[in-house]
Tab-separated table of C-alpha atoms in Angstrom:
chain	number	residue	atom	x	y	z
W	1	MET	CA	110.335	81.021	87.773
W	2	GLU	CA	107.630	80.164	85.251
W	3	LEU	CA	104.283	78.542	85.923
W	4	GLY	CA	100.844	78.171	84.438
W	5	MET	CA	97.759	79.373	86.325
W	6	ILE	CA	94.516	77.619	85.406
W	7	GLY	CA	91.421	79.334	86.763
W	8	LEU	CA	91.397	83.111	86.819
W	9	GLY	CA	88.544	83.927	89.113
W	10	LYS	CA	89.058	86.938	91.362
W	11	MET	CA	91.473	85.107	93.638
W	12	GLY	CA	93.385	83.358	90.851
W	13	ALA	CA	93.713	86.600	88.913
W	14	ASN	CA	95.015	88.439	91.974
W	15	MET	CA	97.535	85.672	92.633
W	16	THR	CA	98.711	85.926	89.033
W	17	VAL	CA	99.203	89.677	89.321
W	18	ARG	CA	101.119	89.294	92.599
W	19	LEU	CA	103.408	86.703	90.996
W	20	VAL	CA	104.033	88.911	87.971
W	21	LYS	CA	104.906	91.836	90.242
W	22	GLY	CA	107.264	89.487	92.087
W	23	GLY	CA	109.245	88.833	88.923
W	24	HIS	CA	107.735	85.500	87.865
W	25	ARG	CA	106.495	84.672	84.390
W	26	VAL	CA	102.938	83.386	84.552
W	27	VAL	CA	100.833	81.978	81.745
W	28	GLY	CA	97.156	82.272	82.602
W	29	TYR	CA	94.172	80.389	81.242
W	30	ALA	CA	90.442	80.639	81.880
W	31	ARG	CA	87.415	79.616	79.860
W	32	THR	CA	86.392	83.275	79.536
W	33	LYS	CA	88.682	85.231	77.204
W	34	SER	CA	87.978	88.595	78.827
W	35	VAL	CA	89.321	87.245	82.120
W	36	VAL	CA	92.549	86.147	80.423
W	37	ASP	CA	92.813	89.533	78.722
W	38	ALA	CA	92.566	91.249	82.109
W	39	VAL	CA	95.612	89.446	83.548
W	40	VAL	CA	97.538	89.916	80.289
W	41	ALA	CA	97.004	93.643	80.737
W	42	GLN	CA	98.723	93.271	84.128
W	43	GLY	CA	101.799	91.641	82.607
W	44	ALA	CA	100.968	87.935	82.458
W	45	ALA	CA	101.016	85.838	79.303
W	46	GLY	CA	97.689	84.517	78.113
W	47	ALA	CA	96.684	81.120	76.762
W	48	SER	CA	93.757	80.266	74.511
W	49	SER	CA	93.505	76.657	75.710
W	50	LEU	CA	95.095	74.172	78.078
W	51	ALA	CA	97.247	72.899	75.239
W	52	ASP	CA	98.389	76.440	74.473
W	53	LEU	CA	99.249	77.005	78.139
W	54	VAL	CA	101.326	73.822	78.296
W	55	ARG	CA	103.130	74.707	75.047
W	56	GLN	CA	104.253	78.049	76.474
W	57	LEU	CA	105.918	76.537	79.553
W	58	PRO	CA	109.331	74.840	79.598
W	59	ALA	CA	109.540	71.381	81.164
W	60	PRO	CA	109.480	70.470	83.979
W	61	ARG	CA	106.369	72.602	84.285
W	62	ILE	CA	104.482	73.888	87.302
W	63	ILE	CA	100.725	73.960	86.677
W	64	TRP	CA	98.699	75.686	89.414
W	65	LEU	CA	94.950	74.933	89.484
W	66	MET	CA	92.730	77.587	91.042
W	67	ILE	CA	89.320	76.146	90.230
W	68	PRO	CA	86.224	74.996	92.170
W	69	SER	CA	86.485	71.772	94.143
W	70	GLY	CA	84.949	68.524	92.987
W	71	ALA	CA	84.314	67.501	89.389
W	72	PRO	CA	86.022	70.550	87.786
W	73	VAL	CA	89.362	69.447	89.263
W	74	ASP	CA	88.960	65.861	88.049
W	75	GLN	CA	87.939	67.030	84.587
W	76	THR	CA	90.893	69.400	84.312
W	77	LEU	CA	93.347	66.708	85.384
W	78	GLU	CA	91.989	64.352	82.735
W	79	GLN	CA	92.386	67.078	80.112
W	80	LEU	CA	95.951	67.825	81.233
W	81	HIS	CA	97.028	64.166	81.292
W	82	PRO	CA	97.905	63.815	77.576
W	83	LEU	CA	99.441	67.307	77.432
W	84	LEU	CA	102.034	67.134	80.212
W	85	SER	CA	105.443	65.490	80.427
W	86	PRO	CA	106.844	63.143	83.085
W	87	GLY	CA	108.114	65.140	86.065
W	88	ASP	CA	105.710	68.045	85.631
W	89	LEU	CA	104.272	69.363	88.895
W	90	ILE	CA	100.534	69.958	89.362
W	91	VAL	CA	99.418	72.167	92.249
W	92	ASP	CA	95.814	72.248	93.478
W	93	GLY	CA	95.450	75.602	95.210
W	94	GLY	CA	91.668	75.464	95.547
W	95	ASN	CA	89.450	74.237	98.373
W	96	SER	CA	89.452	70.554	97.470
W	97	TYR	CA	88.370	67.917	99.974
W	98	TYR	CA	91.555	66.344	101.284
W	99	ARG	CA	90.273	62.808	100.639
W	100	ASP	CA	89.848	63.745	96.968
W	101	THR	CA	93.386	65.116	97.024
W	102	LEU	CA	94.738	61.800	98.315
W	103	ARG	CA	92.908	59.951	95.537
W	104	ARG	CA	94.097	62.364	92.856
W	105	SER	CA	97.685	62.173	94.056
W	106	VAL	CA	97.726	58.415	93.461
W	107	LEU	CA	96.230	58.940	89.997
W	108	VAL	CA	98.562	61.764	88.977
W	109	THR	CA	101.750	60.148	90.241
W	110	GLY	CA	100.708	57.019	88.353
W	111	TRP	CA	100.788	59.146	85.222
W	112	GLY	CA	104.359	60.160	86.009
W	113	PHE	CA	103.577	63.646	87.316
W	114	ARG	CA	104.031	65.164	90.770
W	115	TYR	CA	101.239	66.550	92.964
W	116	VAL	CA	101.104	69.240	95.653
W	117	ASP	CA	98.091	70.660	97.461
W	118	VAL	CA	98.004	74.232	98.739
W	119	GLY	CA	95.169	75.281	101.004
W	120	THR	CA	94.984	78.978	100.210
W	121	SER	CA	93.435	81.687	102.392
W	122	GLY	CA	93.329	85.407	101.781
W	123	GLY	CA	90.470	85.937	99.389
W	124	ILE	CA	90.284	89.193	97.513
W	125	TRP	CA	92.718	90.818	99.969
W	126	GLY	CA	95.595	88.517	99.100
W	127	LEU	CA	96.849	90.763	96.309
W	128	THR	CA	97.825	93.464	98.805
W	129	GLU	CA	98.108	91.547	102.083
W	130	GLY	CA	99.557	88.258	100.840
W	131	TYR	CA	98.101	84.764	101.083
W	132	SER	CA	98.197	82.238	103.899
W	133	MET	CA	99.194	78.925	102.308
W	134	MET	CA	99.078	75.496	103.893
W	135	VAL	CA	101.151	73.199	101.686
W	136	GLY	CA	101.049	69.412	101.406
W	137	GLY	CA	103.558	67.457	99.360
W	138	ALA	CA	107.002	65.916	99.135
W	139	ASN	CA	109.802	68.072	100.547
W	140	GLU	CA	111.602	68.368	97.221
W	141	ASP	CA	108.421	69.426	95.402
W	142	VAL	CA	107.628	72.089	97.978
W	143	GLU	CA	111.213	73.353	97.809
W	144	GLN	CA	110.930	73.714	94.038
W	145	MET	CA	107.885	75.902	94.613
W	146	ARG	CA	109.519	77.989	97.354
W	147	PRO	CA	110.104	81.116	95.169
W	148	VAL	CA	106.418	81.125	94.202
W	149	LEU	CA	105.186	80.564	97.751
W	150	GLU	CA	107.492	83.239	99.173
W	151	THR	CA	106.148	85.719	96.608
W	152	LEU	CA	102.497	84.953	97.305
W	153	ALA	CA	102.852	84.951	101.107
W	154	PRO	CA	102.654	88.086	103.295
W	155	ALA	CA	106.438	87.768	103.689
W	156	PRO	CA	108.953	85.145	102.514
W	157	ASP	CA	109.160	83.681	106.026
W	158	LYS	CA	105.582	84.286	107.164
W	159	GLY	CA	102.138	82.948	106.304
W	160	TRP	CA	103.105	79.720	104.564
W	161	GLY	CA	104.598	76.357	105.376
W	162	ARG	CA	104.727	72.680	104.508
W	163	MET	CA	102.153	70.920	106.665
W	164	GLY	CA	103.207	67.390	105.719
W	165	SER	CA	102.622	64.868	102.944
W	166	VAL	CA	100.150	65.285	100.093
W	167	GLY	CA	96.651	66.007	101.402
W	168	SER	CA	97.792	67.696	104.600
W	169	GLY	CA	97.534	71.185	103.113
W	170	HIS	CA	93.892	70.766	102.195
W	171	PHE	CA	93.187	69.028	105.510
W	172	VAL	CA	94.571	71.975	107.517
W	173	LYS	CA	92.713	74.461	105.294
W	174	MET	CA	89.487	72.487	105.828
W	175	VAL	CA	89.805	72.824	109.602
W	176	HIS	CA	90.818	76.491	109.178
W	177	ASN	CA	87.538	77.143	107.392
W	178	GLY	CA	85.578	75.235	110.023
W	179	ILE	CA	87.071	77.516	112.682
W	180	GLU	CA	86.135	80.460	110.491
W	181	TYR	CA	82.492	79.330	110.568
W	182	GLY	CA	82.498	79.377	114.366
W	183	MET	CA	84.195	82.768	114.622
W	184	MET	CA	81.801	84.367	112.172
W	185	GLN	CA	78.790	82.920	113.970
W	186	ALA	CA	80.015	84.207	117.352
W	187	TYR	CA	80.478	87.733	116.011
W	188	ALA	CA	77.080	87.628	114.293
W	189	GLU	CA	75.275	86.473	117.436
W	190	GLY	CA	77.055	88.980	119.665
W	191	PHE	CA	76.214	91.911	117.428
W	192	ALA	CA	72.626	90.672	117.174
W	193	VAL	CA	72.341	90.855	120.988
W	194	LEU	CA	73.772	94.376	120.938
W	195	GLN	CA	71.387	95.438	118.191
W	196	ALA	CA	68.391	94.079	120.097
W	197	LYS	CA	69.174	96.111	123.240
W	198	THR	CA	67.312	99.189	122.014
W	199	ASP	CA	67.365	100.850	125.478
W	200	PHE	CA	70.979	101.893	124.894
W	201	ALA	CA	70.664	102.848	121.211
W	202	LEU	CA	74.084	101.316	120.634
W	203	ASP	CA	76.133	102.322	117.609
W	204	LEU	CA	77.342	98.937	116.357
W	205	HIS	CA	79.951	100.505	114.119
W	206	GLN	CA	81.408	102.351	117.110
W	207	VAL	CA	81.429	99.131	119.140
W	208	SER	CA	83.346	97.340	116.407
W	209	GLN	CA	85.846	100.206	116.256
W	210	VAL	CA	86.455	100.047	120.009
W	211	TRP	CA	86.856	96.266	119.993
W	212	ARG	CA	89.456	96.443	117.239
W	213	TYR	CA	92.084	97.900	119.579
W	214	GLY	CA	93.249	96.201	122.755
W	215	SER	CA	90.280	93.846	122.986
W	216	VAL	CA	90.791	90.103	123.312
W	217	VAL	CA	88.279	89.597	120.462
W	218	ARG	CA	90.139	91.844	118.019
W	219	SER	CA	90.884	90.198	114.657
W	220	TRP	CA	91.027	90.806	110.928
W	221	LEU	CA	87.508	89.394	110.756
W	222	LEU	CA	86.405	92.104	113.172
W	223	GLU	CA	88.083	94.707	110.965
W	224	LEU	CA	86.027	93.475	108.025
W	225	THR	CA	82.904	93.539	110.205
W	226	GLU	CA	83.660	97.130	111.180
W	227	SER	CA	84.047	98.015	107.493
W	228	ALA	CA	80.705	96.382	106.650
W	229	LEU	CA	78.916	98.246	109.455
W	230	ALA	CA	80.451	101.523	108.318
W	231	GLU	CA	79.019	100.993	104.840
W	232	ASN	CA	75.599	99.726	105.929
W	233	PRO	CA	74.934	100.060	109.695
W	234	THR	CA	71.474	98.471	109.547
W	235	LEU	CA	72.354	95.921	106.827
W	236	THR	CA	69.521	97.293	104.720
W	237	GLY	CA	68.789	95.188	101.660
W	238	ILE	CA	70.807	92.170	102.816
W	239	GLU	CA	68.921	88.879	102.808
W	240	PRO	CA	69.573	86.564	105.811
W	241	TRP	CA	70.842	83.820	103.494
W	242	VAL	CA	74.297	82.347	104.165
W	243	ALA	CA	75.983	79.881	101.820
W	244	ASP	CA	78.474	77.202	102.733
W	245	SER	CA	81.067	75.947	100.263
W	246	GLY	CA	81.758	72.567	101.809
W	247	GLU	CA	84.707	72.957	104.158
W	248	GLY	CA	82.551	73.297	107.290
W	249	ARG	CA	80.648	70.125	106.421
W	250	TRP	CA	83.895	68.235	105.825
W	251	THR	CA	85.299	69.471	109.143
W	252	VAL	CA	82.221	68.303	111.036
W	253	THR	CA	82.327	64.915	109.303
W	254	GLU	CA	86.028	64.512	110.092
W	255	ALA	CA	85.455	65.466	113.732
W	256	MET	CA	82.805	62.762	114.022
W	257	ASP	CA	85.071	60.205	112.335
W	258	LEU	CA	87.822	61.053	114.836
W	259	ASN	CA	85.414	61.128	117.808
W	260	ILE	CA	86.328	64.751	118.478
W	261	PRO	CA	83.492	66.978	119.768
W	262	ALA	CA	83.136	70.133	117.693
W	263	PRO	CA	79.813	71.662	118.812
W	264	ILE	CA	80.586	75.279	117.852
W	265	ILE	CA	81.581	74.482	114.277
W	266	THR	CA	78.678	72.042	113.932
W	267	LEU	CA	76.090	74.539	115.178
W	268	ALA	CA	77.560	77.303	113.008
W	269	LEU	CA	77.156	75.045	109.978
W	270	GLN	CA	73.577	74.185	110.988
W	271	GLN	CA	72.776	77.877	111.376
W	272	ARG	CA	73.953	78.539	107.821
W	273	ILE	CA	71.726	75.756	106.558
W	274	ARG	CA	68.821	77.140	108.627
W	275	SER	CA	69.310	80.614	107.132
W	276	ARG	CA	68.357	79.265	103.717
W	277	GLU	CA	64.948	77.918	104.767
W	278	GLN	CA	62.260	80.383	103.776
W	279	ASP	CA	59.352	78.323	105.084
W	280	PRO	CA	60.791	75.943	107.706
W	281	PHE	CA	58.639	72.842	108.096
W	282	SER	CA	60.216	71.951	111.443
W	283	GLU	CA	59.015	75.124	113.191
W	284	ARG	CA	55.495	74.735	111.812
W	285	LEU	CA	55.408	71.146	113.094
W	286	LEU	CA	56.676	72.296	116.501
W	287	ALA	CA	53.822	74.770	116.722
W	288	MET	CA	51.285	72.029	115.915
W	289	MET	CA	52.767	69.644	118.498
W	290	ARG	CA	52.423	72.297	121.225
W	291	ASN	CA	48.844	72.831	120.136
W	292	LYS	CA	48.065	69.103	120.299
W	293	PHE	CA	49.480	68.348	123.747
W	294	GLY	CA	48.792	71.642	125.482
W	295	GLY	CA	46.158	73.456	123.509
W	296	HIS	CA	48.582	76.327	122.827
W	297	ASP	CA	47.599	78.878	120.233
W	298	VAL	CA	48.904	78.540	116.704
W	299	LYS	CA	49.490	81.586	114.518
W	300	ARG	CA	47.755	81.187	111.184
W	301	GLU	CA	49.079	82.557	107.904
W	302	ALA	CA	47.188	85.571	106.644
């Protein structure tokens, strides 16, 4: 099977290589030529532009987008519009907001193309471990993609599936990432408690190794935590600054819209936002309020 891959960041490039090794012909395009050259060296075909990518693929084409959510997706779709043919299939494999996916599906099908969303998990490890893929789209469109999905997944019958109609793949991936926020926060807080108990001089790397086997909290995330602690047990040089890429916020918003309580995910998101405040106004105001009503001491900056 042939397809075009647009967006060759680390994850997109690894997906391209996995597809090539699986016997598929992939034409890759990215704005940076050196990135295209890297996947060509692994056996993919390279394109110098979107038009060049489309020209190299026989119709009906499969065009897989692996680009940042938001405006970049809309801009790429607009650029592809005059280049594609009726019946071509566009796949958004990035972390798009599912409501944007619903809107884009109406737009793209109005142009005469087909649209599928694939919430993709696996990160940089997907090349060797396979990707978890949550697919949204018409049955016949997903079936056309089956050879590609079976190649990218951990096994042909594991790690991927059609969630439902268009938008459902990105919706499930959104909630997946919200859960991820909560899991990461729980591990971080637990290890912080262990680290603070200096009486026992605990070896956090050893703890993570023990928990990996037989424990109810064992997980791949714990394996990655164990690897991080092996490399840098005290996390020297790491700033306490945690980004969020949007999925946690969307999950919290959706939970509120559905009247579903999601306190763990919500607090995990808030903690990430808090980690980026270098001079938090709220805590300074709290200190002043305590001083005003109770005469409590306030620490002054040096």
